Amino acid sequence: MKRMVVMISGGGSNLQALIDAVQSGRLPVQILAVVSNRKSAYGLTRAQNASIPTLYFPLKPYTDKGFDREEYDADLAYRVGEYHPDLIVLAGWMHVLSANFLNYLAGIPVINLHPALPGMFAGTHAIQRAYEAWQRGEIDHSGCMVHEVVPEVDAGPVVAQAVVPFLPGDTLEAYEARMHEAEHQLIVEATAFMLSRLAAR
Ligand code: GRF
């Protein structure tokens, strides 16, 4: 059975999609732990409700002592590495991971879910920025993707993607809901693909 660590920062609805997929047998994987950099992340509660170990690992103690993000990323990588995962999934993880994190965990694939299509709306507030571009008549769809994590933000080889069209009269809330539905499916499909690739090794 392959093993993975899921990293979150917020509500954890994508984590919940992964938990549900594991419990239904759709994903042949053990979620070893859920790691969050925010204590208030409801995803931590979702993990506890599913009896999955959690690790709260904030950046603030590092910045308070004058340490930089690279120190934090290196220690975070060490802690994640201690679980010996085969795969690391960033599901709503809102902290750009430096090369330190990736280099320390070299050989363990890290994938990230981003609510935009490749090469579009990298960074934060991607859904809102796409919605505003649609309102300006610049695009008729956006989407979401799962990509392998490389030091450049929201770049890296695309593992899976899904188009999420805008519909006439869409409010931001309506579009966001449609995007999150697409994400919940995509994160499971992308994880299943990565696991199948790992099993083939
Ligand atoms: C998702 O839209 C994710 O793509 C983005 O933030 C949101 C997290 O949602 N990074 P959740 O925490 O999984 O509910």
PDB file of N, CA, C and O in Angstrom, residues 36-94:
ATOM      1  N   SER A  36      -0.421  21.113   8.401  1.00  0.00           N
ATOM      2  CA  SER A  36      -0.948  22.450   8.138  1.00  0.00           C
ATOM      3  C   SER A  36      -0.012  23.502   8.719  1.00  0.00           C
ATOM      4  O   SER A  36       0.562  23.319   9.791  1.00  0.00           O
ATOM      5  N   ASN A  37       0.098  24.626   8.026  1.00  0.00           N
ATOM      6  CA  ASN A  37       0.879  25.741   8.568  1.00  0.00           C
ATOM      7  C   ASN A  37      -0.033  26.722   9.301  1.00  0.00           C
ATOM      8  O   ASN A  37       0.438  27.750   9.793  1.00  0.00           O
ATOM      9  N   ARG A  38      -1.339  26.415   9.325  1.00  0.00           N
ATOM     10  CA  ARG A  38      -2.280  27.307  10.034  1.00  0.00           C
ATOM     11  C   ARG A  38      -3.085  26.493  11.039  1.00  0.00           C
ATOM     12  O   ARG A  38      -3.716  25.489  10.685  1.00  0.00           O
ATOM     13  N   LYS A  39      -3.038  26.929  12.295  1.00  0.00           N
ATOM     14  CA  LYS A  39      -3.701  26.200  13.399  1.00  0.00           C
ATOM     15  C   LYS A  39      -5.221  26.148  13.190  1.00  0.00           C
ATOM     16  O   LYS A  39      -5.876  25.174  13.524  1.00  0.00           O
ATOM     17  N   SER A  40      -5.731  27.224  12.554  1.00  0.00           N
ATOM     18  CA  SER A  40      -7.195  27.343  12.415  1.00  0.00           C
ATOM     19  C   SER A  40      -7.728  26.568  11.215  1.00  0.00           C
ATOM     20  O   SER A  40      -8.925  26.579  10.953  1.00  0.00           O
ATOM     21  N   ALA A  41      -6.837  25.917  10.482  1.00  0.00           N
ATOM     22  CA  ALA A  41      -7.287  25.205   9.270  1.00  0.00           C
ATOM     23  C   ALA A  41      -8.312  24.130   9.653  1.00  0.00           C
ATOM     24  O   ALA A  41      -7.987  23.187  10.389  1.00  0.00           O
ATOM     25  N   TYR A  42      -9.530  24.256   9.103  1.00  0.00           N
ATOM     26  CA  TYR A  42     -10.549  23.259   9.423  1.00  0.00           C
ATOM     27  C   TYR A  42     -10.151  21.884   8.891  1.00  0.00           C
ATOM     28  O   TYR A  42     -10.572  20.848   9.405  1.00  0.00           O
ATOM     29  N   GLY A  43      -9.260  21.871   7.931  1.00  0.00           N
ATOM     30  CA  GLY A  43      -8.774  20.580   7.422  1.00  0.00           C
ATOM     31  C   GLY A  43      -8.160  19.727   8.513  1.00  0.00           C
ATOM     32  O   GLY A  43      -8.206  18.495   8.452  1.00  0.00           O
ATOM     33  N   LEU A  44      -7.606  20.368   9.551  1.00  0.00           N
ATOM     34  CA  LEU A  44      -7.038  19.599  10.672  1.00  0.00           C
ATOM     35  C   LEU A  44      -8.149  18.830  11.395  1.00  0.00           C
ATOM     36  O   LEU A  44      -7.976  17.671  11.797  1.00  0.00           O
ATOM     37  N   THR A  45      -9.312  19.484  11.505  1.00  0.00           N
ATOM     38  CA  THR A  45     -10.456  18.812  12.131  1.00  0.00           C
ATOM     39  C   THR A  45     -10.932  17.647  11.267  1.00  0.00           C
ATOM     40  O   THR A  45     -11.227  16.550  11.769  1.00  0.00           O
ATOM     41  N   ARG A  46     -10.953  17.875   9.962  1.00  0.00           N
ATOM     42  CA  ARG A  46     -11.360  16.800   9.053  1.00  0.00           C
ATOM     43  C   ARG A  46     -10.446  15.575   9.205  1.00  0.00           C
ATOM     44  O   ARG A  46     -10.887  14.435   9.230  1.00  0.00           O
ATOM     45  N   ALA A  47      -9.137  15.871   9.361  1.00  0.00           N
ATOM     46  CA  ALA A  47      -8.166  14.762   9.533  1.00  0.00           C
ATOM     47  C   ALA A  47      -8.429  14.034  10.853  1.00  0.00           C
ATOM     48  O   ALA A  47      -8.506  12.803  10.908  1.00  0.00           O
ATOM     49  N   GLN A  48      -8.604  14.826  11.919  1.00  0.00           N
ATOM     50  CA  GLN A  48      -8.858  14.207  13.231  1.00  0.00           C
ATOM     51  C   GLN A  48     -10.134  13.360  13.194  1.00  0.00           C
ATOM     52  O   GLN A  48     -10.178  12.252  13.717  1.00  0.00           O
ATOM     53  N   ASN A  49     -11.153  13.873  12.507  1.00  0.00           N
ATOM     54  CA  ASN A  49     -12.411  13.107  12.402  1.00  0.00           C
ATOM     55  C   ASN A  49     -12.203  11.785  11.656  1.00  0.00           C
ATOM     56  O   ASN A  49     -12.957  10.828  11.858  1.00  0.00           O
ATOM     57  N   ALA A  50     -11.167  11.759  10.833  1.00  0.00           N
ATOM     58  CA  ALA A  50     -10.887  10.530  10.065  1.00  0.00           C
ATOM     59  C   ALA A  50      -9.747   9.730  10.704  1.00  0.00           C
ATOM     60  O   ALA A  50      -9.185   8.833  10.081  1.00  0.00           O
ATOM     61  N   SER A  51      -9.417  10.105  11.961  1.00  0.00           N
ATOM     62  CA  SER A  51      -8.332   9.424  12.707  1.00  0.00           C
ATOM     63  C   SER A  51      -6.999   9.436  11.964  1.00  0.00           C
ATOM     64  O   SER A  51      -6.235   8.456  11.993  1.00  0.00           O
ATOM     65  N   ILE A  52      -6.746  10.537  11.265  1.00  0.00           N
ATOM     66  CA  ILE A  52      -5.458  10.704  10.567  1.00  0.00           C
ATOM     67  C   ILE A  52      -4.580  11.620  11.409  1.00  0.00           C
ATOM     68  O   ILE A  52      -5.024  12.700  11.824  1.00  0.00           O
ATOM     69  N   PRO A  53      -3.346  11.214  11.689  1.00  0.00           N
ATOM     70  CA  PRO A  53      -2.443  12.071  12.477  1.00  0.00           C
ATOM     71  C   PRO A  53      -2.276  13.441  11.828  1.00  0.00           C
ATOM     72  O   PRO A  53      -2.329  13.566  10.587  1.00  0.00           O
ATOM     73  N   THR A  54      -2.119  14.467  12.657  1.00  0.00           N
ATOM     74  CA  THR A  54      -1.940  15.822  12.120  1.00  0.00           C
ATOM     75  C   THR A  54      -0.643  16.414  12.660  1.00  0.00           C
ATOM     76  O   THR A  54      -0.183  16.060  13.750  1.00  0.00           O
ATOM     77  N   LEU A  55      -0.093  17.323  11.879  1.00  0.00           N
ATOM     78  CA  LEU A  55       1.097  18.068  12.291  1.00  0.00           C
ATOM     79  C   LEU A  55       0.861  19.533  11.963  1.00  0.00           C
ATOM     80  O   LEU A  55       0.642  19.889  10.798  1.00  0.00           O
ATOM     81  N   TYR A  56       0.858  20.360  13.002  1.00  0.00           N
ATOM     82  CA  TYR A  56       0.753  21.813  12.835  1.00  0.00           C
ATOM     83  C   TYR A  56       2.173  22.350  12.872  1.00  0.00           C
ATOM     84  O   TYR A  56       2.895  22.173  13.866  1.00  0.00           O
ATOM     85  N   PHE A  57       2.584  23.010  11.747  1.00  0.00           N
ATOM     86  CA  PHE A  57       3.985  23.446  11.646  1.00  0.00           C
ATOM     87  C   PHE A  57       4.018  24.868  11.091  1.00  0.00           C
ATOM     88  O   PHE A  57       4.079  25.076   9.872  1.00  0.00           O
ATOM     89  N   PRO A  58       3.907  25.862  11.955  1.00  0.00           N
ATOM     90  CA  PRO A  58       3.817  27.262  11.498  1.00  0.00           C
ATOM     91  C   PRO A  58       5.159  27.897  11.189  1.00  0.00           C
ATOM     92  O   PRO A  58       6.196  27.490  11.705  1.00  0.00           O
ATOM     93  N   LEU A  59       5.074  28.927  10.357  1.00  0.00           N
ATOM     94  CA  LEU A  59       6.274  29.679   9.949  1.00  0.00           C
ATOM     95  C   LEU A  59       6.676  30.713  11.004  1.00  0.00           C
ATOM     96  O   LEU A  59       7.864  30.991  11.208  1.00  0.00           O
ATOM     97  N   LYS A  60       5.673  31.224  11.730  1.00  0.00           N
ATOM     98  CA  LYS A  60       5.888  32.393  12.623  1.00  0.00           C
ATOM     99  C   LYS A  60       7.044  32.208  13.621  1.00  0.00           C
ATOM    100  O   LYS A  60       7.878  33.099  13.780  1.00  0.00           O
ATOM    101  N   PRO A  61       7.161  31.066  14.321  1.00  0.00           N
ATOM    102  CA  PRO A  61       8.289  30.907  15.251  1.00  0.00           C
ATOM    103  C   PRO A  61       9.642  31.128  14.583  1.00  0.00           C
ATOM    104  O   PRO A  61      10.602  31.566  15.223  1.00  0.00           O
ATOM    105  N   TYR A  62       9.710  30.842  13.298  1.00  0.00           N
ATOM    106  CA  TYR A  62      10.984  31.038  12.573  1.00  0.00           C
ATOM    107  C   TYR A  62      11.209  32.519  12.308  1.00  0.00           C
ATOM    108  O   TYR A  62      12.276  33.070  12.586  1.00  0.00           O
ATOM    109  N   THR A  63      10.168  33.164  11.767  1.00  0.00           N
ATOM    110  CA  THR A  63      10.338  34.602  11.460  1.00  0.00           C
ATOM    111  C   THR A  63      10.505  35.406  12.756  1.00  0.00           C
ATOM    112  O   THR A  63      11.294  36.345  12.804  1.00  0.00           O
ATOM    113  N   ASP A  64       9.819  34.992  13.841  1.00  0.00           N
ATOM    114  CA  ASP A  64       9.973  35.709  15.124  1.00  0.00           C
ATOM    115  C   ASP A  64      11.432  35.660  15.597  1.00  0.00           C
ATOM    116  O   ASP A  64      11.930  36.576  16.238  1.00  0.00           O
ATOM    117  N   LYS A  65      12.135  34.562  15.301  1.00  0.00           N
ATOM    118  CA  LYS A  65      13.531  34.433  15.752  1.00  0.00           C
ATOM    119  C   LYS A  65      14.521  34.927  14.700  1.00  0.00           C
ATOM    120  O   LYS A  65      15.725  34.708  14.791  1.00  0.00           O
ATOM    121  N   GLY A  66      13.938  35.519  13.612  1.00  0.00           N
ATOM    122  CA  GLY A  66      14.833  36.063  12.587  1.00  0.00           C
ATOM    123  C   GLY A  66      15.354  35.023  11.623  1.00  0.00           C
ATOM    124  O   GLY A  66      16.264  35.290  10.841  1.00  0.00           O
ATOM    125  N   PHE A  67      14.775  33.808  11.700  1.00  0.00           N
ATOM    126  CA  PHE A  67      15.169  32.794  10.708  1.00  0.00           C
ATOM    127  C   PHE A  67      14.387  33.053   9.419  1.00  0.00           C
ATOM    128  O   PHE A  67      13.297  33.616   9.439  1.00  0.00           O
ATOM    129  N   ASP A  68      14.945  32.605   8.290  1.00  0.00           N
ATOM    130  CA  ASP A  68      14.231  32.872   7.034  1.00  0.00           C
ATOM    131  C   ASP A  68      13.418  31.644   6.617  1.00  0.00           C
ATOM    132  O   ASP A  68      13.456  30.588   7.270  1.00  0.00           O
ATOM    133  N   ARG A  69      12.705  31.792   5.498  1.00  0.00           N
ATOM    134  CA  ARG A  69      11.799  30.738   5.029  1.00  0.00           C
ATOM    135  C   ARG A  69      12.560  29.468   4.676  1.00  0.00           C
ATOM    136  O   ARG A  69      12.063  28.359   4.845  1.00  0.00           O
ATOM    137  N   GLU A  70      13.818  29.665   4.254  1.00  0.00           N
ATOM    138  CA  GLU A  70      14.595  28.478   3.858  1.00  0.00           C
ATOM    139  C   GLU A  70      14.824  27.561   5.067  1.00  0.00           C
ATOM    140  O   GLU A  70      14.763  26.337   4.957  1.00  0.00           O
ATOM    141  N   GLU A  71      15.045  28.197   6.241  1.00  0.00           N
ATOM    142  CA  GLU A  71      15.201  27.386   7.469  1.00  0.00           C
ATOM    143  C   GLU A  71      13.910  26.619   7.732  1.00  0.00           C
ATOM    144  O   GLU A  71      13.918  25.419   8.024  1.00  0.00           O
ATOM    145  N   TYR A  72      12.806  27.348   7.629  1.00  0.00           N
ATOM    146  CA  TYR A  72      11.494  26.732   7.878  1.00  0.00           C
ATOM    147  C   TYR A  72      11.267  25.592   6.897  1.00  0.00           C
ATOM    148  O   TYR A  72      10.913  24.470   7.286  1.00  0.00           O
ATOM    149  N   ASP A  73      11.511  25.874   5.615  1.00  0.00           N
ATOM    150  CA  ASP A  73      11.263  24.855   4.584  1.00  0.00           C
ATOM    151  C   ASP A  73      12.118  23.609   4.806  1.00  0.00           C
ATOM    152  O   ASP A  73      11.650  22.475   4.631  1.00  0.00           O
ATOM    153  N   ALA A  74      13.346  23.804   5.229  1.00  0.00           N
ATOM    154  CA  ALA A  74      14.241  22.653   5.460  1.00  0.00           C
ATOM    155  C   ALA A  74      13.727  21.814   6.632  1.00  0.00           C
ATOM    156  O   ALA A  74      13.633  20.586   6.546  1.00  0.00           O
ATOM    157  N   ASP A  75      13.322  22.490   7.707  1.00  0.00           N
ATOM    158  CA  ASP A  75      12.797  21.746   8.872  1.00  0.00           C
ATOM    159  C   ASP A  75      11.470  21.077   8.549  1.00  0.00           C
ATOM    160  O   ASP A  75      11.185  19.952   8.966  1.00  0.00           O
ATOM    161  N   LEU A  76      10.633  21.795   7.766  1.00  0.00           N
ATOM    162  CA  LEU A  76       9.347  21.214   7.351  1.00  0.00           C
ATOM    163  C   LEU A  76       9.601  19.961   6.529  1.00  0.00           C
ATOM    164  O   LEU A  76       8.981  18.908   6.751  1.00  0.00           O
ATOM    165  N   ALA A  77      10.552  20.042   5.614  1.00  0.00           N
ATOM    166  CA  ALA A  77      10.872  18.881   4.771  1.00  0.00           C
ATOM    167  C   ALA A  77      11.344  17.718   5.632  1.00  0.00           C
ATOM    168  O   ALA A  77      10.937  16.572   5.430  1.00  0.00           O
ATOM    169  N   TYR A  78      12.158  18.026   6.648  1.00  0.00           N
ATOM    170  CA  TYR A  78      12.650  16.966   7.539  1.00  0.00           C
ATOM    171  C   TYR A  78      11.480  16.269   8.232  1.00  0.00           C
ATOM    172  O   TYR A  78      11.391  15.033   8.272  1.00  0.00           O
ATOM    173  N   ARG A  79      10.551  17.104   8.749  1.00  0.00           N
ATOM    174  CA  ARG A  79       9.408  16.534   9.473  1.00  0.00           C
ATOM    175  C   ARG A  79       8.526  15.697   8.540  1.00  0.00           C
ATOM    176  O   ARG A  79       8.064  14.618   8.916  1.00  0.00           O
ATOM    177  N   VAL A  80       8.301  16.205   7.320  1.00  0.00           N
ATOM    178  CA  VAL A  80       7.474  15.449   6.361  1.00  0.00           C
ATOM    179  C   VAL A  80       8.204  14.167   5.957  1.00  0.00           C
ATOM    180  O   VAL A  80       7.617  13.087   5.881  1.00  0.00           O
ATOM    181  N   GLY A  81       9.535  14.292   5.779  1.00  0.00           N
ATOM    182  CA  GLY A  81      10.331  13.123   5.393  1.00  0.00           C
ATOM    183  C   GLY A  81      10.282  12.016   6.424  1.00  0.00           C
ATOM    184  O   GLY A  81      10.365  10.830   6.089  1.00  0.00           O
ATOM    185  N   GLU A  82      10.096  12.407   7.690  1.00  0.00           N
ATOM    186  CA  GLU A  82      10.084  11.390   8.764  1.00  0.00           C
ATOM    187  C   GLU A  82       8.938  10.396   8.624  1.00  0.00           C
ATOM    188  O   GLU A  82       8.960   9.306   9.161  1.00  0.00           O
ATOM    189  N   TYR A  83       7.910  10.816   7.828  1.00  0.00           N
ATOM    190  CA  TYR A  83       6.790   9.877   7.609  1.00  0.00           C
ATOM    191  C   TYR A  83       7.125   8.858   6.508  1.00  0.00           C
ATOM    192  O   TYR A  83       6.375   7.921   6.277  1.00  0.00           O
ATOM    193  N   HIS A  84       8.208   9.130   5.777  1.00  0.00           N
ATOM    194  CA  HIS A  84       8.606   8.273   4.642  1.00  0.00           C
ATOM    195  C   HIS A  84       7.466   8.077   3.653  1.00  0.00           C
ATOM    196  O   HIS A  84       7.064   6.938   3.360  1.00  0.00           O
ATOM    197  N   PRO A  85       6.906   9.199   3.138  1.00  0.00           N
ATOM    198  CA  PRO A  85       5.816   9.065   2.165  1.00  0.00           C
ATOM    199  C   PRO A  85       6.330   8.688   0.782  1.00  0.00           C
ATOM    200  O   PRO A  85       7.480   8.964   0.446  1.00  0.00           O
ATOM    201  N   ASP A  86       5.446   8.072   0.002  1.00  0.00           N
ATOM    202  CA  ASP A  86       5.778   7.840  -1.412  1.00  0.00           C
ATOM    203  C   ASP A  86       5.351   9.028  -2.267  1.00  0.00           C
ATOM    204  O   ASP A  86       5.785   9.180  -3.408  1.00  0.00           O
ATOM    205  N   LEU A  87       4.448   9.850  -1.705  1.00  0.00           N
ATOM    206  CA  LEU A  87       3.855  10.960  -2.466  1.00  0.00           C
ATOM    207  C   LEU A  87       3.437  12.048  -1.483  1.00  0.00           C
ATOM    208  O   LEU A  87       3.010  11.751  -0.358  1.00  0.00           O
ATOM    209  N   ILE A  88       3.608  13.292  -1.905  1.00  0.00           N
ATOM    210  CA  ILE A  88       3.182  14.434  -1.103  1.00  0.00           C
ATOM    211  C   ILE A  88       2.184  15.235  -1.934  1.00  0.00           C
ATOM    212  O   ILE A  88       2.477  15.551  -3.108  1.00  0.00           O
ATOM    213  N   VAL A  89       1.015  15.504  -1.352  1.00  0.00           N
ATOM    214  CA  VAL A  89      -0.039  16.224  -2.078  1.00  0.00           C
ATOM    215  C   VAL A  89      -0.313  17.555  -1.388  1.00  0.00           C
ATOM    216  O   VAL A  89      -0.646  17.588  -0.201  1.00  0.00           O
ATOM    217  N   LEU A  90      -0.131  18.656  -2.124  1.00  0.00           N
ATOM    218  CA  LEU A  90      -0.456  19.994  -1.617  1.00  0.00           C
ATOM    219  C   LEU A  90      -1.892  20.289  -2.035  1.00  0.00           C
ATOM    220  O   LEU A  90      -2.162  20.467  -3.223  1.00  0.00           O
ATOM    221  N   ALA A  91      -2.800  20.269  -1.056  1.00  0.00           N
ATOM    222  CA  ALA A  91      -4.231  20.453  -1.348  1.00  0.00           C
ATOM    223  C   ALA A  91      -4.707  21.697  -0.610  1.00  0.00           C
ATOM    224  O   ALA A  91      -5.159  21.640   0.530  1.00  0.00           O
ATOM    225  N   GLY A  92      -4.531  22.850  -1.265  1.00  0.00           N
ATOM    226  CA  GLY A  92      -4.876  24.098  -0.583  1.00  0.00           C
ATOM    227  C   GLY A  92      -3.774  24.516   0.375  1.00  0.00           C
ATOM    228  O   GLY A  92      -4.011  25.131   1.395  1.00  0.00           O
ATOM    229  N   TRP A  93      -2.561  24.182   0.048  1.00  0.00           N
ATOM    230  CA  TRP A  93      -1.376  24.591   0.827  1.00  0.00           C
ATOM    231  C   TRP A  93      -0.951  25.963   0.313  1.00  0.00           C
ATOM    232  O   TRP A  93      -0.654  26.119  -0.873  1.00  0.00           O
ATOM    233  N   MET A  94      -0.973  26.974   1.210  1.00  0.00           N
ATOM    234  CA  MET A  94      -0.803  28.358   0.755  1.00  0.00           C
ATOM    235  C   MET A  94       0.539  28.925   1.198  1.00  0.00           C
ATOM    236  O   MET A  94       0.612  29.953   1.851  1.00  0.00           O
TER     237      MET A  94
END
